[in-house]
Amino acid sequence: MSSAKDGDPSLGFLTRKDTEVKLPRPTRVKNKTPAPVQITAEQILREARERQEAEIRPPKQKITDSTELADYRLRKRKEFEDLIRRVRWNVSVWIKYAQWEESQKDFARARSVWERALQVDYRNHTLWLKYAEVEMKNKFINHARNVWDRAVTLLPRVDQLWYKYIHMEEMLGNVAGARQIFERWMSWMPDQQGWLSYIKFELRYNEVERARALHERFVECHPKVAAWIRYAKFEMKNGEVARCRNCYERAVERLADDEEAEQLFVAFAEFEERCKETERARCIYKYALDHIPKGRAEDLYRKFVAFEKQYGDREGIEDAIVGKRRFQYEEEVRKSPLNYDLWFDYIRLEESVGNKDRIREVYERAIANVPPAEEKRYWQRYIYLWINYALYEELDAEDMERTKEVYSECLKLIPHKRFSFAKIWLLAAQFEIRQKNLKAARQVLGNAIGMAPKDKIFKKYIEIELQLGNINRCRTLYEKYLEWAPSNCYAWSKFAELERSLHETERARALFELAIAQPALDMPELLWKAYIDFEISEGEYERTRQLYDRLLDRTKHLKVWISYAKFEASASAEEDSGDFEAQEENDQDSLNEYGQQRLERSRGIFERAFDYFRTAAPELKEERSMLLEEWLNMESSFGSVGDVSVVQKKLPRKVKRKRAIPTEDGTPAGYEEYYDYIFPDEAAGAPTLKILEAAYKWKRHKADSDED
């Protein structure tokens, strides 16, 4: 076993200790404060650059005789060979070696190097290009042809090799050879640029027929819009209008559904425009707009509008603008088909044009977008599409059968068990009435009441029957109405109003009695008012007083008391108006007597109301104050008969006070001001109020003295 001190052969017979890298021991920094003069990285780099030593270059060697030249060549070849032996795959080494041999004018050795390099990597087209350029530069034409021929045979998909080969032959004037190379290249079906280069080559030598034949092969190999447009422009450049049009027509037949068809149609239309065939161009634009999807026709619309502005009349320009707006609406409704406002705008656009088929098509597409959820808020805009559709069919298209079908389909579509629309039912019924089909209208409204009863439907149905004079039908409908909504005060009052208009007073009174006997009413105050007005209009003042008393048994609202008092102030005069007419002489004493009676009755009501608010509801001070104001106005309205002082003794004093604003936990959050009313009877029982009043007078007196 060898000792640790023996050398290691892999380390050149050095020991491990000899090969260890000894790093300097890091110096411990004691003072970490920043230095007074700071050094930047830029200064360090600049100083390193300044201190850099000059590069040591080998001296130039001058060769004086053939022996030195042979030694130099031998040494250089040995260096290149050694380098190639180490990095055989490095192409740049091979190129430098071959170029050096070329510089020594030893072309045989240079070719040998190039051939050896190609054996290493023949797929590298750079080697072929450099090799051929060397042969061409030194005017070895046949050698260069040989290299190009081998290159395009081995690498036919590298276009640069073909271009260089053809360029060399053309520079040599070998047109037939260049054409032959092009044909070899075309057999590989290159990209469009290769075909275009061949066509330009033929055109340089005025071979128009050959170029036309090449265009035919070109569009067969690359059946794309750009190829056909180039072919057509070639024919147009040569003045062959018929051939050019034929090219466009063949292209439209083959590529009408292509993604780039828009460019083809635009080019075709512009060609016809240049040929002064405006009608042909217009037909092409319209055909394109009808067949190309809207998303790919933006440029087409813009060109069409510009064309119409230049060549079209007013109608044509409007059609073009409408077409552009139609395209925009199509895009928007495609993105959001449930946006019904967009459909309304689109329909208005089509209606302004007036094409019935298009209008119906848009309506059908719009109503096909049924809201996804059965909730009324989602259907409220959608249902107007049906309404507008029906009105269009009736008023503009004047197709009554289709109108009836639209209403029928709409009523079938609505989920009446979840919700319904009274407007649709009423419009359908009114349409039938306009068609003088009263039976069908009654059937529609009857179905509406049976499937989805609503206030509007009952009201309209009753109004129709009332106009027709069918009183029994109206009564039946009111009965159905009240069976469906017994708490509807409007229905009760209207039913009673109908009976009263027919002079059926007892029936009307019985209806009012049934109405106020209902356990729940939506607006009872309106019903009671209607009942009271009915009795007053009939002259039944005792019944009216009984009604007021019954109403006061149910509610002691301030407005009821005031209304009762005002009734008494006016009713007594009306009761005795007959006596006034019977008397031949109306002196002032009799007038005062009747005024006194009315005043006493009204004053009695006000006193009852005041006693109620004072004893039963003392917290309602504001209502008591309003009652006294009305009482005071009533007393003053009677003139000398009335006694204002009776009310003035009871009027309260209005004072401003503060109270705490409570929060949820009961602690005061602040204070707010409010007005309180102090009545005379309350002031007598509250001595503290007198103290406050005296203090207030003293403060006011002091303020006046300070001002003096």
XYZ file of C-alpha atoms in Angstrom:
708
model
C 0.000 0.000 0.000
C 1.371 3.375 -0.959
C 1.699 5.976 1.711
C -0.220 9.270 1.789
C 2.968 11.089 0.889
C 3.295 9.297 -2.494
C 2.237 11.267 -5.507
C -1.073 10.738 -7.229
C -0.690 9.963 -11.000
C -3.961 11.788 -11.779
C -2.526 14.929 -10.154
C 0.802 14.755 -11.983
C 2.423 12.936 -9.077
C 1.581 15.738 -6.653
C 0.295 15.113 -3.184
C -3.122 16.257 -2.019
C -1.490 18.752 0.261
C 0.370 20.355 -2.653
C -2.856 20.845 -4.602
C -4.896 22.383 -1.803
C -5.854 26.033 -2.294
C -4.861 28.020 0.737
C -7.109 31.005 1.295
C -5.938 33.939 3.385
C -7.358 34.126 6.863
C -10.200 36.668 6.968
C -9.253 39.820 8.774
C -11.468 40.715 11.671
C -12.897 44.194 11.233
C -12.842 46.081 14.478
C -13.956 49.521 13.328
C -17.212 49.228 11.358
C -17.893 52.939 11.013
C -17.991 54.261 7.420
C -14.775 55.702 6.044
C -14.641 59.462 5.507
C -13.932 58.999 1.794
C -16.288 56.567 0.076
C -15.218 54.558 -3.012
C -17.800 53.694 -5.666
C -17.896 50.645 -7.889
C -17.317 52.894 -10.888
C -14.036 54.137 -9.393
C -12.885 50.580 -8.759
C -13.601 49.502 -12.326
C -11.934 52.594 -13.802
C -8.833 52.058 -11.677
C -8.668 48.390 -12.732
C -8.910 49.451 -16.373
C -6.126 51.996 -15.971
C -3.784 49.500 -14.293
C -4.408 46.771 -16.846
C -1.246 45.716 -18.649
C -0.994 45.765 -22.423
C -1.790 42.573 -24.282
C 1.261 40.563 -25.298
C 1.084 39.818 -29.007
C 3.423 37.521 -30.894
C 5.817 39.295 -33.242
C 5.056 39.380 -36.946
C 7.018 36.801 -38.892
C 8.476 37.649 -42.299
C 8.947 34.751 -44.669
C 11.935 35.227 -46.951
C 12.353 31.922 -48.783
C 10.468 28.768 -49.797
C 11.890 26.741 -46.920
C 10.414 29.098 -44.336
C 7.120 29.096 -46.265
C 7.031 25.295 -46.249
C 7.788 25.282 -42.511
C 5.032 27.873 -41.904
C 2.500 25.868 -43.938
C 3.455 22.637 -42.203
C 3.135 24.252 -38.802
C -0.257 25.827 -39.610
C -1.629 22.617 -41.093
C -0.476 20.715 -38.022
C -2.248 23.292 -35.806
C -5.480 23.022 -37.813
C -5.331 19.220 -37.873
C -4.737 19.094 -34.132
C -7.595 21.497 -33.597
C -9.911 19.447 -35.846
C -8.896 16.290 -34.020
C -10.012 17.883 -30.748
C -13.211 19.650 -31.983
C -14.245 17.750 -35.060
C -17.852 18.914 -34.790
C -16.988 22.640 -34.792
C -17.894 23.916 -38.281
C -16.092 27.250 -37.863
C -12.760 25.441 -37.494
C -13.316 23.618 -40.776
C -14.267 26.870 -42.517
C -11.156 28.661 -41.224
C -8.989 25.733 -42.303
C -10.482 25.688 -45.822
C -10.266 29.459 -46.177
C -6.607 29.371 -45.091
C -5.844 26.761 -47.739
C -7.644 28.996 -50.247
C -5.493 31.944 -49.169
C -2.429 29.807 -49.921
C -3.877 29.222 -53.425
C -3.862 25.489 -52.788
C -7.376 24.842 -54.141
C -7.006 21.061 -54.226
C -6.239 20.993 -50.512
C -9.058 23.512 -49.892
C -11.553 21.283 -51.724
C -10.304 18.342 -49.715
C -10.967 20.239 -46.474
C -14.455 21.244 -47.639
C -15.266 17.643 -48.605
C -14.012 16.360 -45.237
C -16.182 18.990 -43.509
C -19.251 17.909 -45.485
C -18.626 14.312 -44.459
C -18.831 15.487 -40.847
C -22.077 17.533 -41.243
C -23.602 17.628 -44.704
C -26.922 18.979 -43.351
C -25.307 22.293 -42.467
C -26.279 24.515 -45.396
C -23.703 27.142 -44.346
C -20.925 24.773 -45.378
C -22.473 24.343 -48.815
C -22.901 28.094 -49.242
C -19.290 28.855 -48.242
C -17.968 26.021 -50.394
C -19.879 27.174 -53.489
C -18.965 30.832 -52.920
C -15.249 29.887 -52.826
C -15.586 28.077 -56.143
C -17.522 30.983 -57.671
C -15.110 33.601 -56.339
C -12.186 31.804 -57.941
C -14.192 31.302 -61.180
C -14.384 27.514 -61.001
C -17.870 27.490 -62.575
C -18.205 23.760 -63.187
C -16.979 22.991 -59.703
C -19.513 25.505 -58.347
C -22.327 23.905 -60.421
C -21.331 20.533 -59.049
C -21.453 21.857 -55.482
C -24.846 23.573 -55.983
C -26.286 20.487 -57.646
C -25.211 18.237 -54.798
C -26.484 20.793 -52.259
C -30.018 21.135 -53.688
C -30.224 17.367 -54.117
C -29.360 16.713 -50.487
C -31.159 19.766 -48.994
C -34.124 20.555 -51.286
C -36.068 22.401 -48.559
C -33.410 25.074 -48.039
C -34.602 27.903 -50.278
C -31.356 29.867 -50.042
C -29.448 27.138 -51.897
C -31.931 27.273 -54.786
C -31.823 31.078 -54.927
C -28.004 31.141 -55.007
C -27.839 28.407 -57.641
C -30.400 30.163 -59.892
C -28.738 33.528 -59.373
C -25.376 32.123 -60.495
C -26.861 30.622 -63.661
C -28.726 33.834 -64.460
C -25.585 35.921 -63.943
C -23.820 33.615 -66.366
C -26.603 34.177 -68.893
C -27.728 30.550 -68.773
C -31.492 31.316 -68.807
C -32.462 27.798 -69.905
C -30.348 26.319 -67.111
C -31.916 28.679 -64.573
C -35.411 27.731 -65.823
C -34.515 24.053 -65.497
C -33.371 24.607 -61.911
C -36.634 26.461 -61.185
C -38.616 23.495 -62.550
C -36.638 21.110 -60.337
C -37.440 23.395 -57.394
C -41.165 23.686 -58.219
C -41.460 19.893 -58.194
C -40.856 20.143 -54.445
C -43.831 22.568 -54.098
C -42.038 25.376 -52.258
C -43.724 28.284 -50.462
C -45.330 31.258 -52.216
C -42.088 33.238 -52.430
C -40.443 30.529 -54.527
C -43.305 30.586 -57.052
C -43.273 34.372 -57.159
C -39.535 34.372 -57.806
C -40.044 31.999 -60.761
C -42.830 34.237 -62.114
C -40.671 37.368 -61.785
C -37.844 35.519 -63.530
C -40.088 34.774 -66.534
C -41.389 38.334 -66.591
C -37.850 39.693 -66.662
C -37.470 37.953 -70.006
C -40.988 38.963 -71.197
C -42.308 35.410 -71.118
C -45.937 36.403 -70.333
C -47.506 33.108 -71.376
C -45.024 31.160 -69.300
C -45.794 33.473 -66.351
C -49.552 32.914 -66.840
C -49.031 29.149 -66.864
C -46.943 29.495 -63.707
C -49.763 31.480 -62.049
C -52.155 28.636 -62.864
C -49.793 26.137 -61.259
C -49.241 28.556 -58.367
C -52.971 28.806 -57.462
C -53.308 25.045 -57.764
C -50.376 24.509 -55.414
C -51.392 27.300 -52.992
C -55.182 27.767 -53.293
C -55.300 30.840 -51.087
C -56.882 34.259 -51.462
C -53.539 36.076 -51.742
C -52.444 33.805 -54.627
C -55.658 34.422 -56.600
C -55.444 38.181 -56.006
C -51.849 38.196 -57.325
C -52.961 36.232 -60.372
C -55.796 38.699 -61.041
C -53.508 41.707 -60.598
C -51.040 40.125 -63.029
C -53.788 39.830 -65.659
C -54.980 43.376 -64.942
C -51.429 44.704 -65.317
C -51.238 43.096 -68.736
C -54.574 44.664 -69.735
C -56.527 41.384 -69.772
C -59.762 42.579 -68.095
C -61.795 39.520 -69.094
C -59.092 37.151 -67.836
C -58.829 39.154 -64.619
C -62.593 38.950 -64.020
C -62.464 35.234 -64.789
C -59.750 34.821 -62.142
C -61.872 36.575 -59.520
C -64.966 34.551 -60.421
C -63.067 31.256 -60.186
C -61.599 32.369 -56.865
C -65.065 33.222 -55.478
C -66.371 29.802 -56.521
C -63.537 28.025 -54.731
C -62.861 30.265 -51.723
C -66.234 31.805 -50.834
C -66.147 30.066 -47.445
C -62.474 30.750 -46.726
C -61.485 32.737 -43.628
C -59.813 35.389 -45.807
C -62.721 35.629 -48.269
C -63.326 39.227 -47.162
C -60.064 40.333 -48.840
C -61.051 38.517 -52.035
C -64.454 40.224 -52.245
C -62.954 43.642 -51.487
C -60.322 43.175 -54.231
C -62.976 41.940 -56.686
C -65.235 44.910 -55.958
C -62.363 47.383 -56.264
C -61.447 45.815 -59.618
C -65.005 46.314 -60.907
C -64.944 49.825 -59.510
C -61.775 50.613 -61.479
C -63.477 49.200 -64.565
C -66.390 51.663 -64.005
C -68.760 48.732 -63.347
C -70.424 50.213 -60.252
C -73.489 47.936 -60.381
C -71.254 44.873 -60.532
C -69.246 46.185 -57.586
C -72.418 46.879 -55.581
C -73.698 43.349 -56.256
C -70.357 41.905 -55.145
C -70.450 43.890 -51.886
C -74.018 42.811 -51.135
C -73.294 39.180 -52.002
C -70.262 39.265 -49.708
C -72.197 40.854 -46.841
C -74.838 38.146 -47.106
C -72.353 35.244 -47.147
C -69.455 36.287 -44.907
C -69.916 35.913 -41.120
C -70.444 39.256 -39.438
C -67.372 38.900 -37.258
C -65.047 38.877 -40.262
C -66.684 41.610 -42.343
C -65.597 44.831 -40.625
C -63.324 46.008 -43.434
C -65.929 44.955 -45.991
C -68.603 47.137 -44.353
C -66.255 50.102 -44.222
C -65.370 49.731 -47.905
C -69.026 49.312 -48.859
C -70.030 52.500 -47.027
C -67.219 54.431 -48.721
C -68.271 52.987 -52.099
C -71.899 54.019 -51.618
C -70.885 57.513 -50.506
C -68.867 57.874 -53.702
C -71.112 56.221 -56.282
C -74.515 55.580 -54.683
C -77.622 57.702 -54.322
C -79.229 58.650 -51.034
C -81.029 55.350 -50.732
C -77.866 53.379 -51.378
C -75.919 55.356 -48.803
C -78.644 54.780 -46.224
C -78.643 51.049 -47.013
C -74.890 50.918 -46.521
C -75.076 52.750 -43.201
C -77.929 50.516 -42.058
C -75.861 47.502 -43.031
C -72.977 48.728 -40.915
C -75.232 49.322 -37.921
C -76.850 45.949 -38.503
C -73.421 44.359 -38.325
C -72.733 46.102 -35.004
C -76.045 44.941 -33.543
C -75.402 41.380 -34.714
C -72.085 41.382 -32.885
C -73.638 42.761 -29.695
C -76.630 40.389 -29.588
C -74.295 37.478 -30.298
C -72.268 38.376 -27.215
C -75.269 39.027 -24.928
C -78.485 37.515 -26.345
C -80.450 38.197 -23.131
C -79.879 41.961 -23.326
C -83.377 42.862 -24.552
C -82.587 46.568 -24.929
C -80.162 45.636 -27.722
C -82.936 43.659 -29.439
C -85.269 46.670 -29.180
C -82.663 48.889 -30.851
C -82.019 46.274 -33.541
C -85.758 45.936 -34.231
C -86.167 49.711 -34.478
C -83.359 49.767 -37.025
C -85.044 47.081 -39.136
C -88.429 48.800 -38.845
C -86.888 52.028 -40.146
C -85.758 50.074 -43.237
C -89.180 48.462 -43.690
C -88.238 44.956 -44.867
C -91.041 42.783 -43.437
C -89.175 39.497 -43.704
C -86.135 40.872 -41.923
C -88.261 42.500 -39.220
C -90.104 39.258 -38.556
C -86.850 37.334 -38.531
C -85.341 39.652 -35.901
C -88.531 39.498 -33.804
C -88.515 35.686 -33.943
C -84.844 35.561 -32.954
C -85.472 38.011 -30.104
C -88.457 36.193 -28.588
C -86.554 32.900 -28.815
C -84.276 34.155 -26.001
C -86.599 33.195 -23.144
C -85.410 34.337 -19.680
C -83.667 31.466 -17.875
C -85.498 31.850 -14.551
C -89.239 31.975 -13.850
C -89.095 35.260 -11.957
C -91.148 38.233 -13.016
C -88.276 40.727 -12.832
C -86.446 38.818 -15.579
C -89.550 38.771 -17.802
C -90.586 42.427 -17.529
C -88.425 43.622 -20.447
C -88.810 40.397 -22.412
C -92.613 40.604 -22.535
C -92.448 43.928 -24.408
C -90.797 42.105 -27.305
C -94.044 40.139 -27.725
C -96.148 43.276 -27.324
C -94.154 45.166 -29.958
C -94.256 42.128 -32.259
C -98.049 41.920 -32.024
C -98.509 45.660 -32.534
C -96.205 45.565 -35.563
C -98.169 42.724 -37.141
C -101.450 44.511 -36.501
C -100.594 48.114 -37.353
C -97.725 47.944 -39.851
C -97.961 44.514 -41.478
C -101.795 44.451 -41.124
C -101.707 40.675 -40.771
C -104.482 39.935 -38.270
C -103.998 36.157 -38.276
C -100.334 36.479 -37.346
C -101.255 39.023 -34.656
C -103.675 36.551 -33.122
C -101.029 33.836 -33.257
C -98.487 36.103 -31.558
C -100.854 36.860 -28.664
C -101.788 33.189 -28.367
C -98.158 31.985 -28.305
C -97.219 34.643 -25.785
C -100.041 33.673 -23.413
C -99.016 30.013 -23.712
C -95.390 30.830 -22.911
C -95.992 32.832 -19.703
C -95.980 30.619 -16.553
C -99.289 31.908 -15.153
C -99.036 29.765 -12.013
C -95.924 31.706 -10.973
C -96.769 35.151 -12.317
C -98.682 36.817 -15.121
C -98.963 40.088 -17.046
C -102.343 41.825 -17.134
C -101.153 43.999 -20.036
C -100.905 41.005 -22.395
C -104.403 39.761 -21.525
C -105.899 43.224 -22.002
C -104.089 43.849 -25.302
C -105.263 40.490 -26.628
C -108.857 41.259 -25.608
C -108.758 44.783 -27.075
C -107.408 43.341 -30.329
C -110.388 40.985 -30.520
C -112.740 43.891 -29.854
C -111.138 45.872 -32.689
C -111.798 42.855 -34.892
C -115.468 43.029 -33.720
C -115.137 39.591 -32.181
C -116.752 40.254 -28.804
C -117.084 36.569 -27.974
C -113.357 35.958 -28.360
C -112.573 39.044 -26.252
C -114.836 37.798 -23.446
C -113.197 34.392 -23.708
C -109.715 35.935 -23.348
C -110.732 38.017 -20.337
C -112.559 35.053 -18.795
C -109.435 32.922 -19.156
C -107.440 35.729 -17.579
C -109.761 35.871 -14.553
C -109.670 32.095 -14.251
C -105.904 31.632 -14.666
C -104.359 34.841 -13.318
C -106.896 37.272 -11.803
C -105.619 40.835 -11.410
C -107.125 44.210 -10.530
C -106.455 45.657 -13.980
C -108.200 42.758 -15.709
C -111.336 43.074 -13.573
C -111.452 46.860 -13.999
C -111.022 46.718 -17.764
C -113.483 43.854 -18.198
C -116.093 45.720 -16.127
C -115.423 48.921 -18.075
C -115.965 47.093 -21.387
C -119.235 45.511 -20.230
C -120.416 48.822 -18.791
C -119.790 50.558 -22.115
C -121.815 47.809 -23.778
C -124.613 48.320 -21.217
C -124.537 44.765 -19.816
C -125.417 45.574 -16.206
C -125.966 41.968 -15.136
C -122.518 41.011 -16.459
C -121.016 43.947 -14.549
C -122.692 42.765 -11.336
C -121.440 39.239 -11.902
C -117.912 40.525 -12.539
C -118.000 42.665 -9.390
C -119.094 39.609 -7.433
C -116.168 37.607 -8.853
C -113.895 40.541 -8.112
C -115.012 40.686 -4.474
C -114.787 36.907 -4.093
C -111.181 37.120 -5.256
C -110.300 40.248 -3.197
C -112.852 40.854 -0.396
C -110.511 43.387 1.224
C -110.373 45.637 -1.855
C -112.115 48.865 -0.886
C -111.927 50.173 -4.443
C -114.045 47.259 -5.696
C -116.671 47.727 -2.958
C -116.973 51.473 -3.542
C -117.156 51.095 -7.338
C -119.790 48.364 -7.059
C -121.873 50.586 -4.780
C -121.322 53.537 -7.111
C -122.668 51.415 -9.989
C -125.803 50.546 -8.029
C -126.299 54.173 -7.049
C -125.989 55.275 -10.686
C -128.803 52.798 -11.411
C -130.866 54.393 -8.553
C -130.617 51.156 -6.591
C -130.123 52.956 -3.273
C -130.918 49.997 -1.039
C -128.548 47.727 -2.965
C -125.813 50.334 -2.702
C -126.397 50.751 1.040
C -126.373 46.988 1.543
C -123.052 46.761 -0.346
C -121.526 49.437 1.880
C -122.754 47.606 4.969
C -121.211 44.349 3.698
C -117.975 46.171 2.946
C -117.506 47.770 6.371
C -118.354 44.446 7.982
C -115.322 42.768 6.373
C -112.654 41.703 8.896
C -109.783 43.151 6.832
C -109.754 46.054 4.376
C -106.814 47.569 2.492
C -107.990 51.230 2.738
C -110.970 51.423 5.127
C -110.821 55.232 5.395
C -111.711 55.567 1.717
C -114.587 53.144 2.069
C -116.059 54.952 5.094
C -115.683 58.279 3.323
C -117.474 56.920 0.255
C -120.273 55.530 2.456
C -120.633 58.836 4.318
C -120.613 60.855 1.077
C -123.242 58.495 -0.301
C -125.569 59.072 2.661
C -124.984 62.837 2.525
C -125.778 62.904 -1.187
C -128.964 60.967 -0.466
C -129.941 63.530 2.234
C -129.907 60.910 5.018
C -128.335 63.076 7.740
C -129.424 60.917 10.651
C -127.872 57.877 8.967
C -124.754 59.953 8.384
C -124.547 60.824 12.090
C -124.993 57.166 12.967
C -122.188 56.290 10.521
C -119.867 58.827 12.139
C -120.689 57.413 15.585
C -120.005 53.864 14.375
C -116.763 55.030 12.843
C -115.763 56.729 16.112
C -116.416 53.467 17.912
C -113.721 51.912 15.697
C -111.209 54.777 15.548
C -110.759 58.074 17.348
C -108.544 59.626 14.703
C -108.287 63.410 14.602
C -109.459 63.623 10.977
C -112.665 61.728 11.843
C -113.526 64.201 14.617
C -112.814 67.201 12.380
C -114.826 65.748 9.495
C -117.748 65.007 11.825
C -117.662 68.563 13.206
C -117.503 70.113 9.732
C -120.424 67.929 8.651
C -122.513 69.186 11.571
C -121.535 72.779 10.775
C -122.883 72.426 7.238
C -125.562 69.701 7.522
C -127.941 71.625 9.753
C -128.198 74.383 7.196
C -128.925 71.895 4.448
C -131.615 70.202 6.590
C -133.381 73.452 7.077
C -132.862 74.794 3.573
C -136.348 73.611 2.661
C -137.792 75.718 5.482
C -135.817 78.688 4.229
C -137.367 78.371 0.811
C -140.833 77.961 2.301
C -140.541 81.186 4.230
C -141.475 84.271 2.302
C -139.331 86.525 4.464
C -135.787 85.703 5.648
C -134.886 88.198 8.328
C -131.585 88.402 10.155
C -132.958 86.878 13.384
C -133.948 83.628 11.695
C -130.539 83.370 10.049
C -128.835 83.793 13.392
C -131.072 81.129 14.910
C -130.128 78.551 12.270
C -126.448 79.467 12.563
C -126.683 78.994 16.307
C -128.076 75.470 15.836
C -125.256 74.466 13.490
C -122.676 76.001 15.802
C -124.047 74.178 18.858
C -123.933 70.787 17.107
C -120.449 71.336 15.745
C -119.237 72.715 19.076
C -120.587 69.627 20.809
C -118.491 67.401 18.528
C -115.372 69.493 19.159
C -115.955 69.338 22.930
C -116.321 65.534 22.793
C -113.132 65.305 20.794
C -111.261 67.653 23.157
C -112.415 65.690 26.221
C -111.274 62.440 24.566
C -107.780 63.753 23.748
C -107.449 65.326 27.219
C -108.523 62.293 29.230
C -108.050 59.156 27.101
C -104.980 60.238 25.046
C -103.132 63.010 26.948
C -99.857 62.168 25.135
C -101.345 63.313 21.787
C -100.732 67.001 22.489
C -100.060 67.992 18.905
C -103.347 66.441 17.736
C -105.186 68.295 20.544
C -103.560 71.541 19.443
C -104.603 70.963 15.803
C -108.138 70.189 16.976
C -108.293 73.511 18.828
C -107.030 75.356 15.730
C -109.834 73.829 13.646
C -112.325 74.658 16.385
C -111.079 78.247 16.454
C -111.420 78.533 12.657
C -114.972 77.162 12.866
C -115.960 79.648 15.587
C -114.521 82.561 13.606
C -116.288 81.390 10.427
C -119.683 81.888 12.118
C -118.964 85.583 12.668
C -120.943 87.235 15.461
C -122.711 83.991 16.370
C -119.460 82.204 17.183
C -117.576 82.653 20.468
C -113.813 82.679 19.875
C -112.991 83.253 23.528
C -114.267 79.775 24.430
C -111.480 78.223 22.361
C -108.794 80.779 23.145
C -108.959 79.883 26.859
C -108.002 76.329 25.945
C -105.187 77.105 23.461
C -101.773 75.757 24.553
C -98.429 77.524 24.730
C -95.704 76.207 22.417
C -92.281 75.766 24.057
C -88.977 74.363 22.782
C -87.363 71.622 24.856
C -84.541 69.118 24.710
C -84.574 65.379 25.216
C -81.936 62.682 25.202
C -81.500 60.437 22.155
C -81.325 56.845 23.486
C -79.089 54.225 21.897
C -79.531 50.470 21.753
C -77.821 49.896 25.097
C -79.829 52.673 26.755
C -77.065 55.271 27.097
C -77.861 58.743 25.696
C -76.150 59.479 22.388
C -76.959 63.184 22.451
C -79.862 65.573 22.673
C -82.503 66.739 20.230
C -84.860 69.694 20.305
C -88.603 69.291 20.099
C -91.716 71.417 20.579
C -93.995 70.750 23.515
C -97.497 72.088 24.129
C -98.500 73.311 27.602
C -102.253 73.543 28.051
C -103.814 75.857 30.678
C -105.277 72.980 32.720
C -101.836 71.344 32.860
C -100.076 74.588 33.809
C -102.373 75.023 36.860
C -101.325 71.619 38.213
C -97.618 72.114 37.637
C -96.059 74.848 39.864
C -92.599 74.237 38.441
C -93.816 75.515 35.120
C -94.704 78.857 36.734
C -91.164 79.124 38.079
C -89.800 78.440 34.626
C -92.130 81.026 33.158
C -91.004 83.633 35.689
C -87.373 82.836 34.917
C -88.046 83.207 31.218
C -89.675 86.645 31.792
C -86.715 87.751 33.946
C -84.242 86.667 31.258
C -86.162 88.519 28.570
C -86.390 91.634 30.749
C -82.643 91.507 31.405
C -81.897 91.171 27.691
C -84.052 94.232 26.949
C -82.278 96.286 29.638
C -78.831 95.289 28.270
C -79.848 96.479 24.831
C -80.967 99.861 26.295
